[in-house]
């Protein structure tokens, strides 16, 4: 009976096209799209290059020195155009080739005079599609070039600009802090390292749909009543019902890891580096699967109809994903929201996977996340069984 029940669950899942799409197609599409779309936001690649068009109205030694300092910034390529100030003309010049235009005014020298006011500014236009990191990087490069140009004409030519900058600006003036709270020194995640585990966890929790659908259908058809008359253990019945989904979760893990490691790079994205801690990956996946199944069973016994179960389970997953850093990475969130993410079991699973991918942690290191997931899954299972017996 136990084996027959397991086989029946496998057949029910794979006969349902919607379940297959939700469990496998949906996360695959999300992983590919989000990994490629967010690759630039996560990358620290030094080969990044960005073309800036500029006009130089002054044509003096000051503007020449300023442009020379600016062009040393290896992230940007600068190409000169005619002098324009009309936004429409600038848009025509840029076309689809660039996202920024720099206009150097005729009074660049005035920018180096501290006692002058109402100086015509250096103008910088951005396309609306430019990301914040690139904008801030370019603004910083312009301020740096202005400072170097001022130093160049303030002091003797024999003194290098770098030495003058060190004497002129204290090192303590700049403090850089990563928002991503790393547990140990290591690199921040790439787009594929963030999105593969995130959408894998999200899809694993969607076993709520097939589990709740089959259980509610069996209750409505009287299957559970007939099983009770045969003195069948309900505990054994639930084990037989949930084990196939635990296996399906592990298949999801393997599928999504292979997708991130081999398919995403073929489409131009980064390759997922899995590391060598395969047992830690399996252990974490098993813990997430138990948490997801416990949550699914609770929804299945609480809901009265399959429509209710689909709505409750789907909306609940979306909320858990939004809170847990699945849809928006944690390090992008404000600090008070980062602390709030830990109420979601999806957040615990994501932290566990990132510990393995980024820091090469083993089973011992991910035990806190695993124990929280197992505790959550166990609590959901106990609550689901209590409600089920009370309904009987």
XYZ file of C-alpha atoms in Angstrom:
392
model
C 0.000 0.000 0.000
C 2.848 2.377 0.933
C 4.662 1.905 -2.387
C 1.407 2.114 -4.350
C 0.541 5.412 -2.678
C 3.944 6.857 -3.577
C 3.659 5.749 -7.197
C 0.179 7.252 -7.374
C 1.486 10.638 -6.186
C 4.237 10.648 -8.813
C 1.704 9.876 -11.527
C -0.669 12.586 -10.342
C 2.065 15.234 -10.365
C 3.489 14.458 -13.784
C 0.075 14.050 -15.376
C -0.760 17.580 -14.268
C 0.869 19.936 -16.763
C 0.275 22.951 -14.544
C 2.195 21.344 -11.673
C 5.150 20.513 -13.898
C 5.241 24.063 -15.252
C 5.109 25.565 -11.761
C 7.751 23.254 -10.308
C 10.231 23.235 -13.201
C 9.441 25.657 -16.040
C 8.675 28.693 -13.854
C 11.947 28.707 -11.866
C 13.955 27.928 -15.023
C 12.543 30.963 -16.795
C 13.050 33.200 -13.750
C 16.640 32.036 -13.278
C 17.579 32.707 -16.908
C 15.846 36.078 -17.167
C 16.928 37.457 -13.781
C 20.511 36.178 -14.029
C 20.979 37.861 -17.404
C 19.023 41.018 -16.569
C 20.823 41.664 -13.263
C 24.292 40.546 -14.314
C 25.565 44.132 -14.673
C 24.160 45.094 -11.267
C 26.080 42.320 -9.493
C 29.291 42.279 -11.481
C 32.628 43.674 -10.349
C 34.248 42.970 -13.722
C 37.091 45.386 -14.393
C 36.613 45.018 -18.157
C 33.368 46.997 -17.900
C 33.453 49.830 -20.455
C 31.071 52.724 -20.970
C 31.221 55.314 -23.771
C 30.700 58.980 -22.856
C 30.254 61.653 -25.535
C 31.459 65.135 -24.599
C 31.765 68.656 -25.972
C 34.608 71.005 -25.037
C 33.721 74.694 -25.365
C 36.872 76.023 -23.702
C 39.731 74.362 -25.609
C 42.309 75.550 -23.062
C 45.126 73.940 -21.128
C 42.730 73.596 -18.202
C 40.163 71.598 -20.160
C 42.979 69.595 -21.760
C 44.368 68.618 -18.352
C 40.865 67.887 -17.050
C 40.108 65.561 -19.992
C 43.507 63.908 -19.685
C 42.818 63.105 -16.032
C 39.293 61.934 -16.829
C 40.387 59.681 -19.698
C 42.702 57.743 -17.360
C 39.626 56.282 -15.710
C 39.573 52.810 -17.266
C 35.804 52.300 -16.854
C 34.936 54.994 -19.408
C 35.707 55.756 -23.040
C 35.345 59.399 -24.103
C 34.523 60.619 -27.629
C 34.366 64.315 -28.534
C 31.492 65.861 -30.509
C 30.442 69.371 -31.531
C 29.491 71.856 -28.819
C 25.769 71.592 -28.042
C 23.544 72.511 -25.114
C 20.128 71.631 -26.489
C 18.807 68.347 -25.031
C 17.242 67.448 -28.377
C 20.625 67.778 -30.120
C 22.251 65.718 -27.396
C 19.696 62.931 -27.811
C 20.372 62.958 -31.545
C 24.116 62.638 -30.956
C 23.807 59.873 -28.380
C 21.303 57.715 -30.227
C 21.686 54.165 -28.948
C 25.458 54.384 -28.603
C 25.777 55.947 -25.169
C 23.827 56.849 -22.077
C 25.590 60.029 -20.980
C 26.778 63.349 -22.414
C 29.308 65.680 -20.773
C 29.409 69.407 -21.595
C 32.527 71.372 -20.589
C 31.734 75.126 -20.395
C 33.912 78.012 -21.581
C 34.682 79.058 -18.009
C 36.239 75.833 -16.715
C 39.013 77.901 -15.097
C 36.417 79.510 -12.795
C 35.756 76.150 -11.180
C 39.246 76.337 -9.667
C 38.655 79.754 -8.064
C 37.199 79.354 -4.566
C 36.108 83.021 -4.274
C 33.832 83.076 -7.347
C 30.091 82.526 -7.271
C 27.438 81.747 -9.909
C 29.876 79.747 -12.003
C 28.363 77.989 -15.003
C 28.405 74.310 -14.087
C 29.820 71.405 -15.986
C 26.710 69.746 -17.353
C 26.113 66.029 -17.449
C 23.088 64.423 -19.060
C 22.013 60.847 -18.422
C 19.670 58.524 -20.227
C 16.768 57.382 -17.988
C 17.920 53.800 -18.497
C 21.309 54.292 -16.832
C 21.760 52.450 -13.548
C 22.594 54.225 -10.306
C 26.021 52.593 -9.917
C 27.227 53.847 -13.297
C 25.887 57.341 -12.649
C 27.643 57.608 -9.283
C 30.852 56.178 -10.733
C 30.911 58.775 -13.505
C 30.115 61.656 -11.134
C 32.914 60.504 -8.842
C 35.336 60.309 -11.779
C 34.484 63.892 -12.799
C 35.024 65.254 -9.281
C 38.310 63.361 -9.077
C 39.492 64.766 -12.423
C 38.597 68.309 -11.314
C 40.563 67.878 -8.107
C 43.596 66.503 -9.965
C 43.447 69.363 -12.475
C 43.351 71.942 -9.692
C 46.286 70.293 -7.955
C 48.212 70.168 -11.214
C 48.123 73.951 -11.595
C 48.465 74.742 -7.890
C 51.760 73.002 -7.251
C 55.020 72.395 -9.028
C 54.981 70.142 -12.087
C 57.687 67.992 -10.497
C 55.238 66.764 -7.856
C 53.009 63.965 -9.068
C 49.249 64.361 -8.948
C 48.931 61.211 -6.843
C 51.323 62.557 -4.197
C 49.502 65.890 -4.093
C 46.140 64.181 -3.752
C 47.410 62.144 -0.813
C 48.626 65.282 0.944
C 45.514 67.259 0.059
C 42.835 64.699 0.979
C 42.974 62.534 4.105
C 42.507 58.802 3.675
C 39.957 58.866 6.506
C 37.679 61.087 4.429
C 36.276 58.048 2.645
C 34.712 55.039 4.286
C 33.273 52.198 2.247
C 30.852 49.695 3.744
C 29.054 46.806 2.087
C 25.383 46.519 3.040
C 25.502 42.782 2.522
C 26.273 41.469 5.985
C 28.923 38.881 5.218
C 29.683 36.383 7.956
C 33.233 35.831 6.820
C 35.498 37.641 4.360
C 34.482 36.721 0.843
C 33.069 37.997 -2.397
C 29.552 39.285 -2.926
C 27.195 37.072 -4.964
C 26.992 37.233 -8.724
C 23.595 37.465 -10.394
C 23.483 33.715 -11.027
C 24.609 32.881 -7.477
C 21.763 35.006 -6.133
C 19.030 33.954 -8.537
C 19.567 30.190 -8.826
C 19.085 29.424 -5.106
C 16.455 32.159 -4.733
C 14.113 30.909 -7.440
C 14.897 27.284 -6.621
C 13.630 27.834 -3.069
C 10.615 29.735 -4.393
C 9.680 26.840 -6.694
C 10.239 24.223 -3.971
C 7.587 25.903 -1.831
C 5.147 25.653 -4.722
C 4.650 21.964 -3.982
C 1.765 23.441 -2.000
C -0.327 23.395 -5.189
C -0.096 19.686 -6.153
C -0.123 18.481 -2.520
C -3.182 20.509 -1.563
C -4.970 19.681 -4.812
C -4.603 15.914 -4.420
C -5.399 15.891 -0.688
C -8.546 18.015 -1.033
C -9.697 15.928 -4.001
C -9.226 12.742 -1.979
C -11.242 14.220 0.888
C -14.037 15.256 -1.462
C -14.129 11.871 -3.190
C -14.219 9.961 0.104
C -10.867 8.260 -0.425
C -9.655 9.173 3.064
C -12.853 7.840 4.633
C -12.395 4.478 2.883
C -8.774 4.336 4.050
C -9.860 4.857 7.646
C -12.378 2.003 7.393
C -9.466 -0.218 6.321
C -7.578 0.711 9.535
C -4.872 2.442 7.504
C -2.513 4.575 9.540
C -3.017 8.228 8.606
C 0.546 8.975 9.661
C 1.842 6.364 7.218
C -0.516 7.720 4.577
C 0.893 11.240 4.964
C 4.462 9.925 4.772
C 3.635 8.092 1.550
C 2.005 11.237 0.187
C 4.867 13.599 1.012
C 7.933 11.480 0.184
C 7.439 11.780 -3.598
C 7.448 15.571 -3.298
C 10.635 15.433 -1.281
C 12.186 13.487 -4.156
C 10.794 16.018 -6.643
C 12.430 18.818 -4.618
C 15.807 17.141 -5.023
C 15.207 16.789 -8.759
C 14.444 20.511 -8.805
C 17.755 21.163 -7.054
C 19.768 19.191 -9.592
C 17.903 20.707 -12.545
C 18.350 24.314 -11.427
C 22.010 23.849 -10.500
C 22.732 22.395 -13.934
C 20.794 25.235 -15.516
C 22.887 27.821 -13.689
C 26.172 26.042 -14.360
C 25.721 25.236 -18.066
C 22.720 26.941 -19.698
C 23.016 30.487 -18.319
C 26.695 30.808 -19.483
C 25.670 29.753 -22.990
C 23.246 32.700 -23.052
C 25.923 35.204 -21.984
C 25.584 35.079 -18.197
C 27.979 34.025 -15.466
C 28.459 30.380 -14.621
C 27.237 29.076 -11.272
C 30.161 27.826 -9.205
C 28.778 25.029 -7.046
C 31.911 24.071 -5.151
C 32.617 20.639 -3.675
C 30.261 20.467 -0.692
C 27.633 18.301 -2.372
C 26.441 16.797 0.906
C 25.877 20.279 2.312
C 23.826 21.172 -0.766
C 21.751 18.007 -0.423
C 21.313 18.552 3.310
C 20.124 22.133 2.788
C 17.800 21.097 -0.025
C 16.319 18.337 2.146
C 15.673 20.797 4.979
C 13.990 23.267 2.608
C 11.906 20.433 1.156
C 10.652 19.412 4.610
C 9.791 23.038 5.426
C 7.957 23.435 2.108
C 6.012 20.181 2.507
C 5.030 21.034 6.082
C 3.715 24.395 4.898
C 1.900 22.725 1.977
C 0.165 20.169 4.213
C -1.022 22.898 6.575
C -2.544 24.808 3.662
C -4.093 21.580 2.330
C -5.899 20.730 5.577
C -7.011 24.305 6.263
C -8.408 25.004 2.772
C -11.858 23.695 1.892
C -11.512 23.725 -1.890
C -8.682 23.483 -4.403
C -9.326 27.093 -5.407
C -8.815 28.207 -1.820
C -5.645 26.151 -1.505
C -4.217 27.579 -4.730
C -4.982 31.137 -3.649
C -3.699 30.743 -0.081
C -0.605 28.811 -1.121
C 0.263 31.066 -4.070
C -0.216 34.340 -2.206
C 1.596 32.956 0.839
C 4.586 31.944 -1.271
C 4.750 35.355 -2.915
C 4.685 37.088 0.470
C 7.356 34.772 1.892
C 9.477 35.342 -1.205
C 9.114 39.125 -1.046
C 9.955 39.206 2.649
C 12.763 36.650 2.424
C 15.000 38.330 -0.159
C 13.949 36.116 -3.072
C 12.444 38.743 -5.351
C 14.649 41.597 -4.129
C 18.153 40.726 -2.852
C 18.645 41.475 0.817
C 21.650 43.753 0.358
C 19.554 46.119 -1.774
C 17.012 46.528 1.024
C 17.282 49.158 3.798
C 18.761 47.847 7.042
C 15.438 47.678 8.882
C 13.995 45.492 6.088
C 17.088 43.269 6.063
C 16.408 42.405 9.692
C 12.767 41.683 8.863
C 13.697 39.099 6.209
C 14.560 36.529 8.865
C 10.894 35.861 9.628
C 10.641 33.992 6.306
C 11.845 30.375 5.991
C 12.835 31.179 2.402
C 15.401 33.602 3.829
C 16.957 30.845 5.946
C 17.274 28.601 2.915
C 18.778 31.362 0.783
C 21.349 32.175 3.473
C 22.289 28.501 3.650
C 22.831 28.216 -0.100
C 24.832 31.458 -0.226
C 27.013 30.191 2.620
C 27.859 27.170 0.468
C 28.295 29.019 -2.847
C 30.181 32.083 -1.589
C 32.197 30.832 1.345
C 32.496 27.109 0.648
C 30.905 26.248 3.994
C 30.276 22.625 4.928
C 27.380 20.928 6.715
C 28.496 22.094 10.159
C 28.484 25.751 9.141
C 24.946 25.649 7.714
C 23.452 23.808 10.702
C 21.739 26.938 12.146
C 19.744 27.476 8.947
C 19.038 23.750 8.591
C 17.767 23.468 12.156
C 15.461 26.453 11.733
C 14.023 24.983 8.531
C 13.522 21.556 10.114
C 11.876 23.149 13.155
C 9.561 25.150 10.909
C 8.686 22.105 8.803
C 8.122 19.946 11.892
C 5.877 22.558 13.494
C 3.824 22.859 10.306
C 3.479 19.065 10.045
C 2.368 18.693 13.671
C -0.136 21.517 13.283
C -1.465 20.064 10.017
C -1.947 16.585 11.549
C -3.681 18.063 14.609
C -6.115 20.008 12.442
C -6.681 16.997 10.177
C -7.542 14.683 13.088
C -9.820 17.334 14.561
C -11.664 17.612 11.251
C -12.117 13.867 11.189
